[in-house]
Amino acid sequence: MRKFIMLEEVIIKTDGSCVNNGVEGKEPYPGCAFIVIHKKTGRKIDQKQFKPKPTKYAPTENRCEAYAILAGVKWLQEHEQYAATFESDSKTIVDGIVGLARRKANRDIWEQLESMIPTVANRIRDFKLVPRNSNADVDSLAKQAAMAIYISD
């Protein structure tokens, strides 16, 4: 006999920010964030702000957006009692995940997503593109992370 487990439904809102992205002569400041919200109650379950670890690639807005999704997927891997709908205001990232765009740039991050998403695919309900104003709460956290010198765990 199979055991049926009811999963709690959550929304994982993600955003990335790269202050000074593309501004000549200014150092870019990257930051990322996600917020986990219980779908039924609207209660915030968790949130995380972070600066992506430096790599050989320059930080960009799209890299930060992808890192935020990656962190949300990692969170879902660690919390098996949840099924999630991801929300992002990045058309490039959402389209890349759902197969509407090619994933040429930022291959290092895409390869991580391509290996991690299948491990939780049965608990991912959707990846939704949302209007920027619907993502204001997590956008604020990502911008704060970008400007921060230190972020505690």
PDB file of C-alpha atoms in Angstrom:
ATOM      1  CA  MET A   1       0.000   0.000   0.000  1.00  0.00           C
ATOM      2  CA  ARG A   2       1.287   3.456  -0.930  1.00  0.00           C
ATOM      3  CA  LYS A   3       1.591   6.135   1.687  1.00  0.00           C
ATOM      4  CA  PHE A   4       0.116   9.470   0.554  1.00  0.00           C
ATOM      5  CA  ILE A   5       1.745  12.578   1.983  1.00  0.00           C
ATOM      6  CA  MET A   6       0.067  15.966   1.743  1.00  0.00           C
ATOM      7  CA  LEU A   7       2.560  18.656   0.893  1.00  0.00           C
ATOM      8  CA  GLU A   8       2.162  22.217   2.114  1.00  0.00           C
ATOM      9  CA  GLU A   9       1.957  24.652  -0.815  1.00  0.00           C
ATOM     10  CA  VAL A  10       4.294  27.661  -0.774  1.00  0.00           C
ATOM     11  CA  ILE A  11       5.233  30.511  -3.058  1.00  0.00           C
ATOM     12  CA  ILE A  12       8.938  31.228  -3.392  1.00  0.00           C
ATOM     13  CA  LYS A  13       9.379  34.819  -4.541  1.00  0.00           C
ATOM     14  CA  THR A  14      12.854  35.524  -5.916  1.00  0.00           C
ATOM     15  CA  ASP A  15      14.785  38.560  -7.074  1.00  0.00           C
ATOM     16  CA  GLY A  16      18.292  39.668  -7.821  1.00  0.00           C
ATOM     17  CA  SER A  17      19.785  43.130  -7.966  1.00  0.00           C
ATOM     18  CA  CYS A  18      23.040  44.443  -9.322  1.00  0.00           C
ATOM     19  CA  VAL A  19      23.529  48.088  -8.428  1.00  0.00           C
ATOM     20  CA  ASN A  20      25.712  49.857 -11.035  1.00  0.00           C
ATOM     21  CA  ASN A  21      25.124  47.022 -13.512  1.00  0.00           C
ATOM     22  CA  GLY A  22      26.570  48.207 -16.827  1.00  0.00           C
ATOM     23  CA  VAL A  23      27.631  51.628 -15.505  1.00  0.00           C
ATOM     24  CA  GLU A  24      31.027  52.491 -16.947  1.00  0.00           C
ATOM     25  CA  GLY A  25      33.708  53.023 -14.321  1.00  0.00           C
ATOM     26  CA  LYS A  26      31.585  51.953 -11.357  1.00  0.00           C
ATOM     27  CA  GLU A  27      31.905  48.727  -9.411  1.00  0.00           C
ATOM     28  CA  PRO A  28      28.776  46.544  -9.571  1.00  0.00           C
ATOM     29  CA  TYR A  29      27.224  45.512  -6.258  1.00  0.00           C
ATOM     30  CA  PRO A  30      25.305  42.207  -6.506  1.00  0.00           C
ATOM     31  CA  GLY A  31      22.591  41.020  -4.162  1.00  0.00           C
ATOM     32  CA  CYS A  32      19.943  38.290  -4.126  1.00  0.00           C
ATOM     33  CA  ALA A  33      16.929  37.348  -2.064  1.00  0.00           C
ATOM     34  CA  PHE A  34      13.990  35.010  -1.779  1.00  0.00           C
ATOM     35  CA  ILE A  35      10.903  34.929   0.412  1.00  0.00           C
ATOM     36  CA  VAL A  36       8.887  31.779   1.128  1.00  0.00           C
ATOM     37  CA  ILE A  37       5.179  32.389   1.725  1.00  0.00           C
ATOM     38  CA  HIS A  38       2.585  29.808   2.770  1.00  0.00           C
ATOM     39  CA  LYS A  39       0.106  29.789  -0.106  1.00  0.00           C
ATOM     40  CA  LYS A  40      -3.017  29.218   1.969  1.00  0.00           C
ATOM     41  CA  THR A  41      -2.339  31.526   4.940  1.00  0.00           C
ATOM     42  CA  GLY A  42      -0.079  34.142   3.337  1.00  0.00           C
ATOM     43  CA  ARG A  43       2.289  33.770   6.290  1.00  0.00           C
ATOM     44  CA  LYS A  44       5.984  34.288   5.637  1.00  0.00           C
ATOM     45  CA  ILE A  45       7.802  31.028   6.404  1.00  0.00           C
ATOM     46  CA  ASP A  46      11.359  32.018   5.558  1.00  0.00           C
ATOM     47  CA  GLN A  47      13.479  34.536   3.730  1.00  0.00           C
ATOM     48  CA  LYS A  48      17.094  34.882   2.775  1.00  0.00           C
ATOM     49  CA  GLN A  49      19.266  37.736   1.545  1.00  0.00           C
ATOM     50  CA  PHE A  50      22.760  37.091   0.278  1.00  0.00           C
ATOM     51  CA  LYS A  51      25.593  38.268  -1.883  1.00  0.00           C
ATOM     52  CA  PRO A  52      26.591  35.758  -4.555  1.00  0.00           C
ATOM     53  CA  LYS A  53      30.076  34.344  -4.107  1.00  0.00           C
ATOM     54  CA  PRO A  54      32.592  36.006  -6.433  1.00  0.00           C
ATOM     55  CA  THR A  55      33.353  34.074  -9.611  1.00  0.00           C
ATOM     56  CA  LYS A  56      35.481  34.719 -12.665  1.00  0.00           C
ATOM     57  CA  TYR A  57      32.377  36.288 -14.247  1.00  0.00           C
ATOM     58  CA  ALA A  58      31.358  39.890 -13.597  1.00  0.00           C
ATOM     59  CA  PRO A  59      28.155  40.244 -11.602  1.00  0.00           C
ATOM     60  CA  THR A  60      25.101  41.237 -13.635  1.00  0.00           C
ATOM     61  CA  GLU A  61      21.386  41.643 -13.008  1.00  0.00           C
ATOM     62  CA  ASN A  62      20.602  38.355 -14.813  1.00  0.00           C
ATOM     63  CA  ARG A  63      23.254  36.435 -12.859  1.00  0.00           C
ATOM     64  CA  CYS A  64      21.761  37.726  -9.598  1.00  0.00           C
ATOM     65  CA  GLU A  65      18.227  36.784 -10.720  1.00  0.00           C
ATOM     66  CA  ALA A  66      19.455  33.255 -11.549  1.00  0.00           C
ATOM     67  CA  TYR A  67      21.322  32.927  -8.238  1.00  0.00           C
ATOM     68  CA  ALA A  68      18.122  33.858  -6.378  1.00  0.00           C
ATOM     69  CA  ILE A  69      16.187  31.083  -8.156  1.00  0.00           C
ATOM     70  CA  LEU A  70      19.049  28.669  -7.460  1.00  0.00           C
ATOM     71  CA  ALA A  71      18.905  29.513  -3.742  1.00  0.00           C
ATOM     72  CA  GLY A  72      15.130  28.981  -3.748  1.00  0.00           C
ATOM     73  CA  VAL A  73      15.559  25.555  -5.362  1.00  0.00           C
ATOM     74  CA  LYS A  74      18.190  24.665  -2.728  1.00  0.00           C
ATOM     75  CA  TRP A  75      15.730  25.719  -0.021  1.00  0.00           C
ATOM     76  CA  LEU A  76      13.062  23.468  -1.533  1.00  0.00           C
ATOM     77  CA  GLN A  77      15.527  20.548  -1.622  1.00  0.00           C
ATOM     78  CA  GLU A  78      16.092  20.999   2.120  1.00  0.00           C
ATOM     79  CA  HIS A  79      12.379  21.285   2.996  1.00  0.00           C
ATOM     80  CA  GLU A  80      10.715  18.142   1.706  1.00  0.00           C
ATOM     81  CA  GLN A  81       7.335  18.922   3.271  1.00  0.00           C
ATOM     82  CA  TYR A  82       6.677  21.699   0.734  1.00  0.00           C
ATOM     83  CA  ALA A  83       5.647  22.018  -2.897  1.00  0.00           C
ATOM     84  CA  ALA A  84       6.394  25.385  -4.488  1.00  0.00           C
ATOM     85  CA  THR A  85       5.364  27.856  -7.120  1.00  0.00           C
ATOM     86  CA  PHE A  86       8.295  30.110  -7.979  1.00  0.00           C
ATOM     87  CA  GLU A  87       7.701  33.758  -8.836  1.00  0.00           C
ATOM     88  CA  SER A  88      10.209  36.039 -10.533  1.00  0.00           C
ATOM     89  CA  ASP A  89      10.041  39.319 -12.408  1.00  0.00           C
ATOM     90  CA  SER A  90      12.884  38.223 -14.716  1.00  0.00           C
ATOM     91  CA  LYS A  91      11.506  37.225 -18.113  1.00  0.00           C
ATOM     92  CA  THR A  92      14.954  36.002 -19.188  1.00  0.00           C
ATOM     93  CA  ILE A  93      15.222  33.579 -16.266  1.00  0.00           C
ATOM     94  CA  VAL A  94      11.619  32.333 -16.259  1.00  0.00           C
ATOM     95  CA  ASP A  95      11.627  31.857 -20.052  1.00  0.00           C
ATOM     96  CA  GLY A  96      14.930  29.979 -19.806  1.00  0.00           C
ATOM     97  CA  ILE A  97      13.548  27.640 -17.145  1.00  0.00           C
ATOM     98  CA  VAL A  98      10.288  26.846 -18.943  1.00  0.00           C
ATOM     99  CA  GLY A  99      11.958  26.409 -22.341  1.00  0.00           C
ATOM    100  CA  LEU A 100      10.824  29.604 -24.068  1.00  0.00           C
ATOM    101  CA  ALA A 101      14.351  31.021 -24.364  1.00  0.00           C
ATOM    102  CA  ARG A 102      17.801  29.647 -24.973  1.00  0.00           C
ATOM    103  CA  ARG A 103      20.149  29.460 -22.017  1.00  0.00           C
ATOM    104  CA  LYS A 104      23.369  30.726 -23.620  1.00  0.00           C
ATOM    105  CA  ALA A 105      24.701  33.306 -21.167  1.00  0.00           C
ATOM    106  CA  ASN A 106      25.631  32.411 -17.588  1.00  0.00           C
ATOM    107  CA  ARG A 107      26.103  28.734 -18.426  1.00  0.00           C
ATOM    108  CA  ASP A 108      27.742  28.071 -15.050  1.00  0.00           C
ATOM    109  CA  ILE A 109      24.518  28.956 -13.231  1.00  0.00           C
ATOM    110  CA  TRP A 110      22.235  27.319 -15.804  1.00  0.00           C
ATOM    111  CA  GLU A 111      24.153  24.055 -15.441  1.00  0.00           C
ATOM    112  CA  GLN A 112      23.506  24.122 -11.693  1.00  0.00           C
ATOM    113  CA  LEU A 113      19.811  24.812 -12.256  1.00  0.00           C
ATOM    114  CA  GLU A 114      19.627  22.081 -14.915  1.00  0.00           C
ATOM    115  CA  SER A 115      20.994  19.536 -12.445  1.00  0.00           C
ATOM    116  CA  MET A 116      19.062  20.716  -9.349  1.00  0.00           C
ATOM    117  CA  ILE A 117      15.549  21.398 -10.669  1.00  0.00           C
ATOM    118  CA  PRO A 118      14.952  17.765 -11.712  1.00  0.00           C
ATOM    119  CA  THR A 119      15.656  16.645  -8.117  1.00  0.00           C
ATOM    120  CA  VAL A 120      12.578  18.562  -6.917  1.00  0.00           C
ATOM    121  CA  ALA A 121      10.548  18.723 -10.139  1.00  0.00           C
ATOM    122  CA  ASN A 122       7.734  16.658  -8.606  1.00  0.00           C
ATOM    123  CA  ARG A 123       7.331  19.387  -5.945  1.00  0.00           C
ATOM    124  CA  ILE A 124       7.551  22.391  -8.270  1.00  0.00           C
ATOM    125  CA  ARG A 125       4.105  23.493  -9.333  1.00  0.00           C
ATOM    126  CA  ASP A 126       5.114  26.332 -11.657  1.00  0.00           C
ATOM    127  CA  PHE A 127       7.588  29.077 -12.509  1.00  0.00           C
ATOM    128  CA  LYS A 128       5.622  32.290 -12.945  1.00  0.00           C
ATOM    129  CA  LEU A 129       6.662  35.582 -14.448  1.00  0.00           C
ATOM    130  CA  VAL A 130       5.155  38.314 -12.281  1.00  0.00           C
ATOM    131  CA  PRO A 131       4.994  42.088 -12.760  1.00  0.00           C
ATOM    132  CA  ARG A 132       7.832  43.975 -11.107  1.00  0.00           C
ATOM    133  CA  ASN A 133       5.443  45.747  -8.701  1.00  0.00           C
ATOM    134  CA  SER A 134       4.222  42.332  -7.445  1.00  0.00           C
ATOM    135  CA  ASN A 135       7.785  41.537  -6.429  1.00  0.00           C
ATOM    136  CA  ALA A 136       8.470  44.767  -4.500  1.00  0.00           C
ATOM    137  CA  ASP A 137       9.010  43.042  -1.130  1.00  0.00           C
ATOM    138  CA  VAL A 138      11.711  40.671  -2.356  1.00  0.00           C
ATOM    139  CA  ASP A 139      13.142  43.336  -4.692  1.00  0.00           C
ATOM    140  CA  SER A 140      13.731  45.526  -1.656  1.00  0.00           C
ATOM    141  CA  LEU A 141      15.593  42.697   0.108  1.00  0.00           C
ATOM    142  CA  ALA A 142      17.766  42.027  -2.964  1.00  0.00           C
ATOM    143  CA  LYS A 143      18.675  45.718  -3.287  1.00  0.00           C
ATOM    144  CA  GLN A 144      19.469  45.887   0.422  1.00  0.00           C
ATOM    145  CA  ALA A 145      21.715  42.822   0.023  1.00  0.00           C
ATOM    146  CA  ALA A 146      23.459  44.470  -2.929  1.00  0.00           C
ATOM    147  CA  MET A 147      24.293  47.571  -0.886  1.00  0.00           C
ATOM    148  CA  ALA A 148      25.244  45.706   2.296  1.00  0.00           C
ATOM    149  CA  ILE A 149      28.826  45.207   3.395  1.00  0.00           C
ATOM    150  CA  TYR A 150      27.815  42.317   5.673  1.00  0.00           C
ATOM    151  CA  ILE A 151      24.755  40.057   5.814  1.00  0.00           C
ATOM    152  CA  SER A 152      24.275  37.715   8.784  1.00  0.00           C
ATOM    153  CA  ASP A 153      22.962  34.189   8.279  1.00  0.00           C
TER     154      ASP A 153
END
